[in-house]
Structures are given as structure tokens and as C-alpha cells.
Coordinates of C-alpha atoms (C1' of nucleotides) in Angstrom, one line a residue:
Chain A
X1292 CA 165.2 50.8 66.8
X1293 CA 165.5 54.0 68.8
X1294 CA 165.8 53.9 72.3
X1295 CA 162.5 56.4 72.4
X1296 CA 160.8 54.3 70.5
X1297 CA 161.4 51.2 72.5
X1298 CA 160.5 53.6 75.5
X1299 CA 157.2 54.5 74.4
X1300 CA 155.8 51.1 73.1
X1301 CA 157.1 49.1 75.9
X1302 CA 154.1 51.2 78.0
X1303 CA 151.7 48.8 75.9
X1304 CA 152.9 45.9 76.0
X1305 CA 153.9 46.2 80.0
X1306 CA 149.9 47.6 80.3
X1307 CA 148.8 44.2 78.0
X1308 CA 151.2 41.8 79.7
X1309 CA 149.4 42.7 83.0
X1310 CA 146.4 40.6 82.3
X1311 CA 147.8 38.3 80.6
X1312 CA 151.1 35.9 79.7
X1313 CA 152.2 38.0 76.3
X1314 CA 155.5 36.2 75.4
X1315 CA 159.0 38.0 75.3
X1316 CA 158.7 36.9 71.7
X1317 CA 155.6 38.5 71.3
X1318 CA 156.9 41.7 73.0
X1319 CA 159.4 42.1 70.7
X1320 CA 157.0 41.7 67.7
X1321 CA 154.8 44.5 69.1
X1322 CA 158.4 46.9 69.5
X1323 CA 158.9 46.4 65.8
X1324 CA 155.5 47.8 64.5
X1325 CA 155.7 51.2 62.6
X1326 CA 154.4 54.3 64.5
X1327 CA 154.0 57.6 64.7
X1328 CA 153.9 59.5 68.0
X1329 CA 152.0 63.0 67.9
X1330 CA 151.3 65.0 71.1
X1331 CA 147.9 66.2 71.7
X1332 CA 146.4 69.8 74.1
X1333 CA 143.9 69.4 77.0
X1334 CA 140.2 68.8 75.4
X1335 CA 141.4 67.8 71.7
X1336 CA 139.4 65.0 70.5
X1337 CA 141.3 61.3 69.5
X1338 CA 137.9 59.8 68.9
X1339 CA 134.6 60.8 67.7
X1340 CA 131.1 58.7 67.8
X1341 CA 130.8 57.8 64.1
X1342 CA 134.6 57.6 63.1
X1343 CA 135.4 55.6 61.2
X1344 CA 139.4 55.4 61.6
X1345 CA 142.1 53.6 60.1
X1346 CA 144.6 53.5 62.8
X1347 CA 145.0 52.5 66.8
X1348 CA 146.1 54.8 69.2
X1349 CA 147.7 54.0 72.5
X1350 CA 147.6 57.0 74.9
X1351 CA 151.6 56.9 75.9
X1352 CA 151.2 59.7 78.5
X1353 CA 147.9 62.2 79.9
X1354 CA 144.8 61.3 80.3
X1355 CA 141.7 60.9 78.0
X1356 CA 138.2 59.9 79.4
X1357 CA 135.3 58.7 76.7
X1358 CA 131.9 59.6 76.6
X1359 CA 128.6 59.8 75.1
X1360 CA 126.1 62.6 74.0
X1361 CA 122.2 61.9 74.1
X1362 CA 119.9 64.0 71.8
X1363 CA 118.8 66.5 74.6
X1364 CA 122.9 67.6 74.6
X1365 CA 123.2 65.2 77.9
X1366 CA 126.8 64.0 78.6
X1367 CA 127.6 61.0 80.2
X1368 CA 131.5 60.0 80.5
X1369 CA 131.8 56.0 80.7
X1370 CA 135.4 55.4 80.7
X1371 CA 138.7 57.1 81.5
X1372 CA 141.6 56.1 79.8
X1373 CA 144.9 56.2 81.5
X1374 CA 148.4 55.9 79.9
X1375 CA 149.1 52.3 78.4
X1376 CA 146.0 51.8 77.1
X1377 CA 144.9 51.8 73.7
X1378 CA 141.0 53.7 73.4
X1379 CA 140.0 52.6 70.1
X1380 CA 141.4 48.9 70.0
X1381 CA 137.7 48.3 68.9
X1382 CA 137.7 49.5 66.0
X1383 CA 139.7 47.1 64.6
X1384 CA 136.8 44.8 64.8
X1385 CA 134.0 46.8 64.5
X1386 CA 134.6 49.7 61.8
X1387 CA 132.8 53.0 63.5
X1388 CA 133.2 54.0 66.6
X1389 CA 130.4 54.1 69.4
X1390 CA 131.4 57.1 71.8
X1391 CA 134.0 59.7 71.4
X1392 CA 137.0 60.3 73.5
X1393 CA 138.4 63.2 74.6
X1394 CA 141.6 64.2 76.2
X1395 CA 142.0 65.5 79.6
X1396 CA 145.3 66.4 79.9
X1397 CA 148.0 67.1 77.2
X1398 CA 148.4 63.5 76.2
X1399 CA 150.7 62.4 73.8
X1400 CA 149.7 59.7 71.5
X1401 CA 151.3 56.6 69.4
X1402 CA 149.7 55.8 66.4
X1403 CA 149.8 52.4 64.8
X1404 CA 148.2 51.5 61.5
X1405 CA 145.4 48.6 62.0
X1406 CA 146.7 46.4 59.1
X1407 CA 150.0 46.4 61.2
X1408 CA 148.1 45.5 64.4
X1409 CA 145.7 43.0 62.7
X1410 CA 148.9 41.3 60.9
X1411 CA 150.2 41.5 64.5
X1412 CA 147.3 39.6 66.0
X1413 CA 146.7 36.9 63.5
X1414 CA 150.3 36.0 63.6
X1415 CA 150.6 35.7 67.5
X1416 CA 147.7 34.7 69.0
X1417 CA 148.8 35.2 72.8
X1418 CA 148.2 39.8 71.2
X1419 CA 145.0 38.6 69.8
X1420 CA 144.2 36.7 73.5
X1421 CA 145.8 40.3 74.6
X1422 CA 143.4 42.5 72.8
X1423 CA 140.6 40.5 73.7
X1424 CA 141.1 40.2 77.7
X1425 CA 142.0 44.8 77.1
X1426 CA 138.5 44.6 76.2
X1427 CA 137.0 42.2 78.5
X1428 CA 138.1 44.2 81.3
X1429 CA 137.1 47.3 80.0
X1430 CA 133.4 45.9 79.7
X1431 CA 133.7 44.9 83.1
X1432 CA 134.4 48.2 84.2
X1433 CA 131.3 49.0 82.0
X1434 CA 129.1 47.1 84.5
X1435 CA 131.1 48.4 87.9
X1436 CA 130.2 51.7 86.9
X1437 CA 126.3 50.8 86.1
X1438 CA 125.9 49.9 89.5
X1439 CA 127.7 52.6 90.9
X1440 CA 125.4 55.3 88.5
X1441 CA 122.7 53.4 89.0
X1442 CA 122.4 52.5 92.8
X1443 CA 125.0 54.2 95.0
X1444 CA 124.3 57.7 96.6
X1445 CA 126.2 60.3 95.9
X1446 CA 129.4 59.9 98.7
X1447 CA 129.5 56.6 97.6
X1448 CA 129.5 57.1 93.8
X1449 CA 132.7 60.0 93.9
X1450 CA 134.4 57.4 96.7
X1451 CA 134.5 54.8 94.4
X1452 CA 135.3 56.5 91.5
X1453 CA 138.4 57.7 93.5
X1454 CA 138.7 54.1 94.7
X1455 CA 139.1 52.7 90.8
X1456 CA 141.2 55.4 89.5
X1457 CA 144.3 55.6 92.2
X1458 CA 143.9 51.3 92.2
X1459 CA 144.1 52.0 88.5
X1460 CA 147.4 54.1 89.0
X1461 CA 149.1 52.7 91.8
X1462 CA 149.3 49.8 89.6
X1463 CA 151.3 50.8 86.9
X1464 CA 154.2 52.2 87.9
X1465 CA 153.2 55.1 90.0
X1466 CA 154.5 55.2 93.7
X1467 CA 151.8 53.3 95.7
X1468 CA 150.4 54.7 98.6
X1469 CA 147.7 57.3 99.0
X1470 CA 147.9 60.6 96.9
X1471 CA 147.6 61.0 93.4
X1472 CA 146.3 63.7 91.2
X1473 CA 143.1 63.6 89.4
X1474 CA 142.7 66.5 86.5
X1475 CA 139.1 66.3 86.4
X1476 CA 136.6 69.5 86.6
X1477 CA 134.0 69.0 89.2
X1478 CA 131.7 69.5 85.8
X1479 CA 133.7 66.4 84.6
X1480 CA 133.0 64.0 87.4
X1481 CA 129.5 65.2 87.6
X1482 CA 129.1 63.9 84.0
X1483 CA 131.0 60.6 84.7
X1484 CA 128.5 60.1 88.0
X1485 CA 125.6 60.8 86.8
X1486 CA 125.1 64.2 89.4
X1487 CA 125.3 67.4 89.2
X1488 CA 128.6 69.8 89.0
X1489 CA 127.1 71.6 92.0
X1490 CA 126.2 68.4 94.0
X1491 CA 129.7 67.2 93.5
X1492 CA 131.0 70.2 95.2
X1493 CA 129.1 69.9 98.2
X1494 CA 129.5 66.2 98.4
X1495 CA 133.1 66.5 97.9
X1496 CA 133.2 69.0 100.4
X1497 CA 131.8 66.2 102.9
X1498 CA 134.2 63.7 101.8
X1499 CA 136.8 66.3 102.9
X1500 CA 135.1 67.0 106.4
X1501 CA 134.8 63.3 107.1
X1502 CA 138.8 63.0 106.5
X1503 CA 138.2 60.4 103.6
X1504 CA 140.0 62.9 101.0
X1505 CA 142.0 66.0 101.2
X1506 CA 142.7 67.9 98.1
X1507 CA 145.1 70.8 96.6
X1508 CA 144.0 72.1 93.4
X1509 CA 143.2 69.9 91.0
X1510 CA 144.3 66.9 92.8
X1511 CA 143.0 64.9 95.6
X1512 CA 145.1 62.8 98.0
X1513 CA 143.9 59.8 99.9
X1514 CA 145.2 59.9 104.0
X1515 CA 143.2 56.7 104.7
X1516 CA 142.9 54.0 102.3
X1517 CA 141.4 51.8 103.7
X1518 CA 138.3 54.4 105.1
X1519 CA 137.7 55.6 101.4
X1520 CA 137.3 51.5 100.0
X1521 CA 135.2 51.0 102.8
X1522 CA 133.1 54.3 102.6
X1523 CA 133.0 53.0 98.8
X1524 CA 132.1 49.5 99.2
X1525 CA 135.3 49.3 96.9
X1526 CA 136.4 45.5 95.5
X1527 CA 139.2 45.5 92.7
X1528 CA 137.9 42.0 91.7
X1529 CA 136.4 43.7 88.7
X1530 CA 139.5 45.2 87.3
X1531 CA 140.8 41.5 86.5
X1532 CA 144.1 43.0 87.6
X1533 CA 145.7 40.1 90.2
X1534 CA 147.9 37.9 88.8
X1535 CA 146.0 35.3 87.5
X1536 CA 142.9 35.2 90.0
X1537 CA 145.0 35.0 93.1
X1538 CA 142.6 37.6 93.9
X1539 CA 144.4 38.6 97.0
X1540 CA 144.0 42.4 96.1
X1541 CA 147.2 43.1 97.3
X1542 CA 149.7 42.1 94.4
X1543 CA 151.3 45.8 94.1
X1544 CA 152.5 45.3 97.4
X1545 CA 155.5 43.5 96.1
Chain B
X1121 CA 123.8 15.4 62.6
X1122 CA 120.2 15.2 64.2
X1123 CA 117.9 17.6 62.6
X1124 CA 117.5 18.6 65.9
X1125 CA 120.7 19.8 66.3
X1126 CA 121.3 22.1 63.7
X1127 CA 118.1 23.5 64.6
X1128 CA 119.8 24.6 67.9
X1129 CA 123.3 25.6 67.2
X1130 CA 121.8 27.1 63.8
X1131 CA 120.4 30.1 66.1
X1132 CA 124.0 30.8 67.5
X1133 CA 125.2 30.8 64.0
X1134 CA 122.7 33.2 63.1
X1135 CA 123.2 35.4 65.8
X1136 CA 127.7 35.9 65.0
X1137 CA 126.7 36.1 61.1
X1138 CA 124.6 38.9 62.2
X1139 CA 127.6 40.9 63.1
X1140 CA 130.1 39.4 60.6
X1141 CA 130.5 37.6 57.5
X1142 CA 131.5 34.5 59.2
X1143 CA 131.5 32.0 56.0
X1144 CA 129.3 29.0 55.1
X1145 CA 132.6 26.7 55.8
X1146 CA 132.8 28.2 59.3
X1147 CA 129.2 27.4 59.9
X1148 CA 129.6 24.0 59.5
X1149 CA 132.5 24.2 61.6
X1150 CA 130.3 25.4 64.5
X1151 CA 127.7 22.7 63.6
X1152 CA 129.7 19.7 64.2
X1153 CA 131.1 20.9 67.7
X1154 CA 130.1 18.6 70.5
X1155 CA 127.3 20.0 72.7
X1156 CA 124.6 19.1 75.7
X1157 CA 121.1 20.5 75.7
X1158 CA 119.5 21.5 79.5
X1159 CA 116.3 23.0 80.4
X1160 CA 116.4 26.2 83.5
X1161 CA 113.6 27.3 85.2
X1162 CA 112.6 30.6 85.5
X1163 CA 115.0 32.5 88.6
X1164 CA 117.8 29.6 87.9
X1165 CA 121.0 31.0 87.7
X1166 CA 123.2 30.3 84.5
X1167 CA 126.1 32.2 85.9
X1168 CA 127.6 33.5 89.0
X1169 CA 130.0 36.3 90.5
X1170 CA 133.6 34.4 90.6
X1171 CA 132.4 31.8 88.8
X1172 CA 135.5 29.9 87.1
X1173 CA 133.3 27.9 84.4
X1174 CA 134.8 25.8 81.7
X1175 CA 132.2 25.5 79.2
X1176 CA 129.9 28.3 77.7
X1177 CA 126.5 28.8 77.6
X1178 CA 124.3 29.5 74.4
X1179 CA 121.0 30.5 75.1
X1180 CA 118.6 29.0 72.9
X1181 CA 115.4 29.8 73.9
X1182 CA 114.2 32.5 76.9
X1183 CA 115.5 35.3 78.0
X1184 CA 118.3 35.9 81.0
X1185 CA 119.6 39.2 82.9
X1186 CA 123.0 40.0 84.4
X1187 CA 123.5 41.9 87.1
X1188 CA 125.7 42.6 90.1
X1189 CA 124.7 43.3 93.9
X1190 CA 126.7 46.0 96.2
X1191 CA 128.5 45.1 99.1
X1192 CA 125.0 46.6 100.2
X1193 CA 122.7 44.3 99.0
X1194 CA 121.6 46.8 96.0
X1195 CA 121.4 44.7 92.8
X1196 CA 121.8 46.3 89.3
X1197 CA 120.7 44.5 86.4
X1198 CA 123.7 45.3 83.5
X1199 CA 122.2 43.4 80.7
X1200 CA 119.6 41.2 78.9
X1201 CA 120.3 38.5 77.1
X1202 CA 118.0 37.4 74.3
X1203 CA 117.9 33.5 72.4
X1204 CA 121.2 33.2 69.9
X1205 CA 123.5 34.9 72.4
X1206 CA 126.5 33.4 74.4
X1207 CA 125.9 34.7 78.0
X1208 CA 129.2 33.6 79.0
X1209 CA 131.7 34.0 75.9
X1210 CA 133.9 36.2 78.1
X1211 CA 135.1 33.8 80.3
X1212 CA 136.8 32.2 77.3
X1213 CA 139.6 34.9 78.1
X1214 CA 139.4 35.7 81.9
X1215 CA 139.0 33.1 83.8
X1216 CA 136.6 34.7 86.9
X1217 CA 132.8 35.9 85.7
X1218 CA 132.3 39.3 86.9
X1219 CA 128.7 39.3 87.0
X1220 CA 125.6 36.8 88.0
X1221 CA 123.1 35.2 84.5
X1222 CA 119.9 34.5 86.0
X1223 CA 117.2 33.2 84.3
X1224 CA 114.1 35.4 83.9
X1225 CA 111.8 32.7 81.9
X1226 CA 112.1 28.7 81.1
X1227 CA 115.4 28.5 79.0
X1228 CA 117.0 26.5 76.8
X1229 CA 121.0 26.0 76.9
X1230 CA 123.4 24.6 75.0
X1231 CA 127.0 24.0 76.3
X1232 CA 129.8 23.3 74.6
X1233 CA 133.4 23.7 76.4
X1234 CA 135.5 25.9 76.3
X1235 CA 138.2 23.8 74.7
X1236 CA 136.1 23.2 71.5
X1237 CA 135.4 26.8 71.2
X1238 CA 138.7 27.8 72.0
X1239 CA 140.3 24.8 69.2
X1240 CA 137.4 26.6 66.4
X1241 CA 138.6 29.7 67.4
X1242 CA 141.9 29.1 66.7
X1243 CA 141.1 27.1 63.0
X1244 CA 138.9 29.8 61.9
X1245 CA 139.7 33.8 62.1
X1246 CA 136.5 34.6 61.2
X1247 CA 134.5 32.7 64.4
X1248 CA 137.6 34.0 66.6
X1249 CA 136.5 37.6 65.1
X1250 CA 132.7 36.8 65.6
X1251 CA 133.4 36.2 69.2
X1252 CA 135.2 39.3 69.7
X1253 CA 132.8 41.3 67.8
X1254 CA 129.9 39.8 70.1
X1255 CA 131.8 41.5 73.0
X1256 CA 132.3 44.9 71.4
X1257 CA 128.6 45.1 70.7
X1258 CA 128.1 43.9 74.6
X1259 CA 130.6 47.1 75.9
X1260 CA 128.7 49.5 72.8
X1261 CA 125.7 48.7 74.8
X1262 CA 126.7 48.8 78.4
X1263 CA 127.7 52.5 77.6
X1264 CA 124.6 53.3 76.2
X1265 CA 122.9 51.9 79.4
X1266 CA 125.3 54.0 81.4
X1267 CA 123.9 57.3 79.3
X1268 CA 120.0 56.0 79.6
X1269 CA 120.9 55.6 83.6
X1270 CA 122.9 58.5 84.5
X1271 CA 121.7 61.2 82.2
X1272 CA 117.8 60.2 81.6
X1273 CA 114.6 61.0 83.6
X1274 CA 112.6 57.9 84.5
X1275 CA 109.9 58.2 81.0
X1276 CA 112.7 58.4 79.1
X1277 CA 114.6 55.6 80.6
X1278 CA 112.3 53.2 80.4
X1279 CA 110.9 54.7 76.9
X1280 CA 114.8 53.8 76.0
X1281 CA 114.6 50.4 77.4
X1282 CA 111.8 49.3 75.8
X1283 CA 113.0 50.4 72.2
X1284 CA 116.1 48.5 72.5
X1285 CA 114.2 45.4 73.3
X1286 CA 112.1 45.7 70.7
X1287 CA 115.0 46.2 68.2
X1288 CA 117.3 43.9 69.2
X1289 CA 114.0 40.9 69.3
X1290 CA 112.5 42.1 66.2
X1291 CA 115.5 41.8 64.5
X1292 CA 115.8 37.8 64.9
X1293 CA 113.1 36.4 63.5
X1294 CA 110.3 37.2 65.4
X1295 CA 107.2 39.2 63.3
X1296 CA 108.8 42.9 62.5
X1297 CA 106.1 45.0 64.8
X1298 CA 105.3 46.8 67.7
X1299 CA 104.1 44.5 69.8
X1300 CA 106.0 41.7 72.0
X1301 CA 106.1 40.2 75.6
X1302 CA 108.7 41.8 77.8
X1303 CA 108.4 39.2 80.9
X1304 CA 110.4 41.7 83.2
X1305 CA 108.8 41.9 86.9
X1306 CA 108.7 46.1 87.8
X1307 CA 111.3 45.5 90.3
X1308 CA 113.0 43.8 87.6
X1309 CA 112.8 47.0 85.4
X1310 CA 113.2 49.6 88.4
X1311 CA 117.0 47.4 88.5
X1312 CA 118.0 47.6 85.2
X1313 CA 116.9 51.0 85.5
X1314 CA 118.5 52.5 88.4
X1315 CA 114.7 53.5 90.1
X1316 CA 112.5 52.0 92.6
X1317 CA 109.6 49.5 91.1
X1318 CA 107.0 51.9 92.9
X1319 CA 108.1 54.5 90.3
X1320 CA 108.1 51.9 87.4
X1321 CA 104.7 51.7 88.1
X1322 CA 104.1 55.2 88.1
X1323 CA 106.3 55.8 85.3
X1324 CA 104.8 53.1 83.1
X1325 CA 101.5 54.6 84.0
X1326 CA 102.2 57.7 82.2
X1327 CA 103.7 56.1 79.1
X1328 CA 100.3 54.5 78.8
X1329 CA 98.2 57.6 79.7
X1330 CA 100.6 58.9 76.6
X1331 CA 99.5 56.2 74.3
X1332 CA 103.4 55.5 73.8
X1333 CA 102.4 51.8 75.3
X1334 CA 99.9 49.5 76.6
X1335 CA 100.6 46.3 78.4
X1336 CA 98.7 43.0 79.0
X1337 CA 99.5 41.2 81.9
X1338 CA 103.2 40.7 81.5
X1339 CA 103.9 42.3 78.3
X1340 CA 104.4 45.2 76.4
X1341 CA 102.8 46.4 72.6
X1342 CA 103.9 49.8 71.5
X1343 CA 101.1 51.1 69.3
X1344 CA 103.0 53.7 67.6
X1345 CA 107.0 52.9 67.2
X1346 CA 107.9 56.4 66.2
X1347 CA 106.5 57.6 69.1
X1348 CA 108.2 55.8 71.6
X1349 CA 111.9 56.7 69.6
X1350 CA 111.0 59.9 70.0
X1351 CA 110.3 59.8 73.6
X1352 CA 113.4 57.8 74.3
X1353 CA 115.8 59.8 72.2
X1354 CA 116.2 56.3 70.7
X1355 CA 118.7 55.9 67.8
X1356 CA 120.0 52.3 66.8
X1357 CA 123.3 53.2 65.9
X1358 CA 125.1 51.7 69.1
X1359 CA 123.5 48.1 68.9
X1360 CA 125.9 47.8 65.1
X1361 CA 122.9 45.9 64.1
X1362 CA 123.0 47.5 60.2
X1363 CA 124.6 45.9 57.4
X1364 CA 128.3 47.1 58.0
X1365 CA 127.6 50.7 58.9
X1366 CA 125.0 51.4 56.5
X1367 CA 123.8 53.9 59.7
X1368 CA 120.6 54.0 58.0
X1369 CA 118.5 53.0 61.3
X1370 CA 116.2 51.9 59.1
X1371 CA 117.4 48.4 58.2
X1372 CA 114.5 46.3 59.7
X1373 CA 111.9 48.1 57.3
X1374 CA 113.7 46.0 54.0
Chain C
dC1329 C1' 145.8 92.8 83.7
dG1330 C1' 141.5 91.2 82.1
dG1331 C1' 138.3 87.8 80.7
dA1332 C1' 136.8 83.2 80.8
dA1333 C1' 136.5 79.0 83.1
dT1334 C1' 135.9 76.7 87.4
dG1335 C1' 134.6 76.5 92.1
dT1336 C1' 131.5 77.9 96.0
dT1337 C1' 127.3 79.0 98.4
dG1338 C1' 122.2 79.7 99.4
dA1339 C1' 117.3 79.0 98.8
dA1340 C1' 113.6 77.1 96.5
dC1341 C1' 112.0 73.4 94.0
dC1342 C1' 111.0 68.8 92.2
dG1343 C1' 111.7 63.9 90.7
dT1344 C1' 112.2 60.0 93.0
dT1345 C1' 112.2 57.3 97.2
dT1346 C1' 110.2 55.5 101.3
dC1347 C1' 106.9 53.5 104.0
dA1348 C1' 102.6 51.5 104.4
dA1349 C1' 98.4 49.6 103.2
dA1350 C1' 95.4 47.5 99.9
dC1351 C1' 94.5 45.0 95.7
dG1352 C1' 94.8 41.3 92.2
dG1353 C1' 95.9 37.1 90.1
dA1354 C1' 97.9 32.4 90.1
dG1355 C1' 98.7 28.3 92.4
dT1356 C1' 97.8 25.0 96.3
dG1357 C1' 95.5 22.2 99.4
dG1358 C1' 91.3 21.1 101.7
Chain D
dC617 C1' 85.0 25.3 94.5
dC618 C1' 86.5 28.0 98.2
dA619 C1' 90.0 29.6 101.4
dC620 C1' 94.6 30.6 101.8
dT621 C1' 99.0 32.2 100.6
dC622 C1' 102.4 34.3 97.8
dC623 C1' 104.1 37.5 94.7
dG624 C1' 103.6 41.3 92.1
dT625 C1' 101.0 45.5 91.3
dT626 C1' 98.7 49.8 92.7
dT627 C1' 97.9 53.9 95.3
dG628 C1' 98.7 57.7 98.8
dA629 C1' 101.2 60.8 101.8
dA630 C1' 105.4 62.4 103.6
dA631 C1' 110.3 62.8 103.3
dC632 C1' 114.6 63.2 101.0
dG633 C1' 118.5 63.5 97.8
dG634 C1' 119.7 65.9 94.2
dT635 C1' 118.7 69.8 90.9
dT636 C1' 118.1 74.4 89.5
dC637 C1' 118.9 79.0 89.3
dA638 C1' 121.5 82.8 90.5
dA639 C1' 125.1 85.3 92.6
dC640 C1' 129.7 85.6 93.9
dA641 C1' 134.7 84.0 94.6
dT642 C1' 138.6 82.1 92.8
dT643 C1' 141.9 80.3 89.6
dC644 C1' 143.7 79.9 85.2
dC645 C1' 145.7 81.6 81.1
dG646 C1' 146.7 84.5 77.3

DNA sequence: CGGAATGTTGAACCGTTTCAAACGGAGTGG
DNA sequence: CCACTCCGTTTGAAACGGTTCAACATTCCG
């Protein structure tokens, strides 16, 4: 096995092992599953609503964010994808796909047929327990961001997106601490809150008055942590990301 | 076996062979787990935030809603549960609920622990893929409720709402139709909606001026079921109800 | 360099909320 | 059977958060 290869993979299993106790054994079965890796541009699709595919895909680096279109042309984005995760796991269990996804970034992306995963899962079952729990938490997420869409105001909604996606980040291997880049449009996040692209530019813009963000580009930073989670009503619990409910909060501290 | 019995557990059975083609051996295999039987009242809760259960929940008879509250006291309701469902399946995999199950009418339960289940699971691939496919369809629907809350004015939300209850009940058992009881409370609906129960009223005001509903006391009929799709932008396709994607949306007609 | 995409700003507008008051129906106790 | 209360529904008027439209500035990218 190539020492790319083991590179690449290990992402996944490192990503599945956080939630749950994947054995060394089982790690190695994962690093010995045929792949292909293929890089894709800034707004290619990996995922359409009403595919039907044949393979996984784990997202190795970029980032992708899923979302769905309602009859009128509306957009809403319900999930972002960061690197380690795999954003069609669910089609191994249910054949056509519900939403599309869409990459945000040049992402680059390993491919793994679903017979090889299935064989995978039904001969280990801490993967299957693995798969299972990806998905748990990503339903979970679901329901965070229902309440945030459906009953925060507008400051709140962007702080807590912010909130989720650096906890996301810091997390897996990413320096902690406060800045981070987020390649979204202001169109993007508008369709991920449920606003307005417009609204999200004057809200940012207070966000940045009040000192809770500061941002270059196409990136925000974060000076005061702890000002944004509580400006956000922010509570990782729902990211089933401590060690086993030790749910201290503050596991990537060591 | 008590007749009894398998009248009970045969509704769960039901609900995963929906979904799957869980086999007539696996049936019996759920039918002879051990179980206890308990009455709620209406307003009970089944589950709760951080919750650590160790049985689950099947919900027999009556209807339940999940929801979360804000570190502001803002509740959103994330989902309804309808008889032949397992409220609390997930917690099979992650140990911590993430969300409270309240009773909204009288409901039957049936629990069975979580060892039994997890022991079936692990004998039969095709209940330990029912159970995953169950939570698949859960996440397929909490993004459609994101789209419906973040990207829908308040007719067509609730138009949307109503249509999916309708679906989801008319496809288990009760009379094909337009016309059942939704026992939802406005402020109820204005929660799983995102809006205020003042503008329910209003809202559902106009839907009835339209002739896309009328209600009796606590229930909804919808006179002309094309109508109200229309209205709500309604297609099926998300709930994976169809015989394996036949994507027909017209299923319930045969 | 030029054109397209993204970000910024203002003013008018509107869907929804808020607050407040009144109404209705179901259940309870006298 | 009435009086009382509780909870949910209904209605109105005013206020607000967010949208819309439109123009302009900036950055990105070939």
C-alpha cells in the first residue's frame, strides 16, 4: 500500500473513530479497500437529488455543502461537509439520493465502490456501528439547524453557524483557537440561514461592529470565543463529538 | 404468543417492511422479543434532552412531536411521530438523546431494551438495515423541513405540512382520503413551523377561505388533495415511501 | 484589461410579530 | 344547571425584522 494512499484514507477512519471505538483491526480493514481519488473545481456537483450512485465518496480535502431545491427555484443548503466525511454514506442503504451536494472549494475526492464498503460493514460490525452513529450525528445537526432557521434572529442564526463550523474544524486537526476561513458567498450563507444575501451583509456587518467577528476576504476570524457562543446561544452537545458523553465541551484542549 | 401481542409489535413490523424487504423469518424474529406495554397521557414526555435511555420506545398508538428549546426558551418542534415508528431508535448508537418526545395525544408504548434489539440486530442484517433505513428517512425528512422552514412563506408552509401528514398517515392503514384529524394545538403548528400561532390562525384562515382545507374542531379534511400539492409545492419523493424508487408519487392510488 | 461574480448601500415595502383584548368550549365544583 | 376557570382560538392595530429593487463598488479570474 502506498504511503498516499494510507494518507488519504486514514482522514476517514480518524473522522469515524471520533465518535466511536473503531478497532485498530478495523482500521486496517478500511486502509485495504480499493479506491480511486479524483480531484474536483469549486461548484462541481458530487451528488445530485435523484442519483442513484454506485459508489461512496469521502471528501479527503475542500469543502462541499448539500442542499435542496423547492419547485419555485428556492435553495435551501442543510449541511456542509467538511474533509473526513463521507456525503453519500446513505446511499448505501437507501438507493436515490434526497438532496444534492455541491462543492465549495476545489475538493478532492476518494471513491470507494459500495459492494466494498457493504462487504466492509457486514464483516466488522464496530464500521457498521461507525456508519450508523456518521449518520446519527448528522441528523442531529439536522435538528440544530431547524431551530436555528426556524426561531433565532438573524445575529444569532450567522453566530451560530460560525459557532458549529470553527467547533467543527478546530476538532480535527486544525490549530485550535479563534480564526479560520470560511469560503462561503454571503449568497451561500443566506441560503444555508434561511435570509437574504443582502441581510447577511448588513448583519454581518454588525457582527463586525460589535467585535464578535472580524474578517479578511473570504474568511472570518473569531477574537473572542467565548462572546460569539454566547451571542449564539452555542452548545456542542449536539455534535456528539466529546469522548464518550464526558460532555465537558472542552476535549480539544488536550 | 398472546394474540394481543402480535397485534402490537405486528405494527412495528409493518412500519421497517415498509422501507425494506425485511423477510418473514426476521418478523418472527421481532415477534418473539421480550416487551412491556404503557399507556401516556397526552403532554407526557416519552423522551428527554440528555436522556441516556436503555430501552426503546415503539409507538403503538397516538401521535408524539420532538423538539428542542434555545438557551432562550424558543422551542422548535423537529418532527412528528406517527403509530409503527421507533421514537428513540437512535439512541441505540449514541448514547445521549438530542432532542425531547412529548406526547401530543393518549399513546400506546411498547419497550423493549436495547440489548434485545441490539442482539436482533446483530442475528439479522436485514432488521440491522431496517433500523438504519428508518433513520435515513428521519434525516431525508428533517431536510425537507429545513427547505419548508427557511425558504417557504407561511401558506405554503403549513400547505407542506399538512400534505406530508396526510401522506405519511394514509399510507398505514388508515382509509386512503382527504380527510383525517391532525390534533396539533396552533401554537403547536406555529413551532413546527417556525411562525407565531397568531399567524397560524391567520394563515389557516386563508387556506380555508381558498377551499384548500376546512377544519372541525381539532382536525383537518382537505377537500381537494391536488390542490393542496399544488399549493405546497408538495412532491413525495423525500419521504422514500414508493416501492424501491419507483418515483412514481402515485403509489397510494394502487 | 475587461467582464462577470460578489459585496455594499439606501429607501420603500411587506410578511410576520407583538401586544392586548375578547371569545369559545371543555371540565369542575357548587 | 350555572358559575368559574383554563386553555386555545380569534381579531385588531401598531411595530419590526427582513425583503425587494436598484444602483454602485469591489474583487476575482480568464
Amino acid at each position: 500500500m502506498t504511503e498516499k494512499k494510507i494518507n488519504q484514507l486514514s482522514r476517514m477512519v480518524d473522522k469515524i473513530a471520533l465518535h466511536t471505538s473503531i478497532s485498530v483491526e478495523d482500521r486496517v480493514g478500511l486502509l485495504e479497500l480499493p479506491y480511486t481519488s479524483r480531484f474536483f473545481e469549486a461548484g462541481s456537483y458530487l451528488l445530485r437529488d435523484g442519483d442513484t450512485p454506485n459508489h461512496s465518496g469521502l471528501l479527503v480535502s475542500g469543502l462541499a455543502y448539500r442542499h435542496k431545491i423547492g419547485v419555485d427555484g428556492l435553495r435551501q443548503i442543510v449541511a456542509i461537509h467538511i474533509p473526513g466525511e463521507v456525503y453519500d454514506l446513505q446511499q448505501l442503504h437507501v438507493a436515490t439520493a434526497d438532496s444534492n451536494v455541491q462543492t465549495l472549494t476545489r475538493c478532492e475526492v476518494v471513491t470507494i465502490s459500495h459492494g466494498a464498503l457493504r462487504r466492509l460493514a457486514e464483516e466488522r460490525p464496530s464500521v457498521a456501528h461507525a456508519f450508523f452513529v456518521t449518520t446519527i450525528v448528522e441528523l442531529s445537526m439536522a435538528r440544530e439547524w431547524m431551530l436555528n432557521i426556524g426561531r433565532r434572529d438573524a445575529r444569532t442564526r450567522i453566530s451560530h453557524l460560525l459557532c458549529e463550523f470553527a467547533f467543527r474544524l478546530d476538532k480535527h486537526g486544525l490549530p485550535p483557537g479563534q480564526a479560520y476561513e470560511l469560503p462561503m458567498t454571503q449568497e451561500q450563507l443566506a441560503d444555508a440561514l434561511g435570509l437574504t444575501a443582502v441581510h447577511i451583509n448588513r448583519t454581518l456587518k454588525i457582527l463586525v461592529n460589535d467585535g464578535l467577528i472580524a474578517h479578511s476576504k473570504r474568511g472570518v476570524t473569531i477574537p473572542d470565543w467565548e462572546a460569539l457562543v454566547t451571542a449564539a446561544g452555542f452548545n456542542s452537545r449536539y455534535l456528539h463529538m466529546s469522548p464518550p458523553d464526558a460532555a465537558t465541551g472542552a476535549a480539544h484542549l488536550a
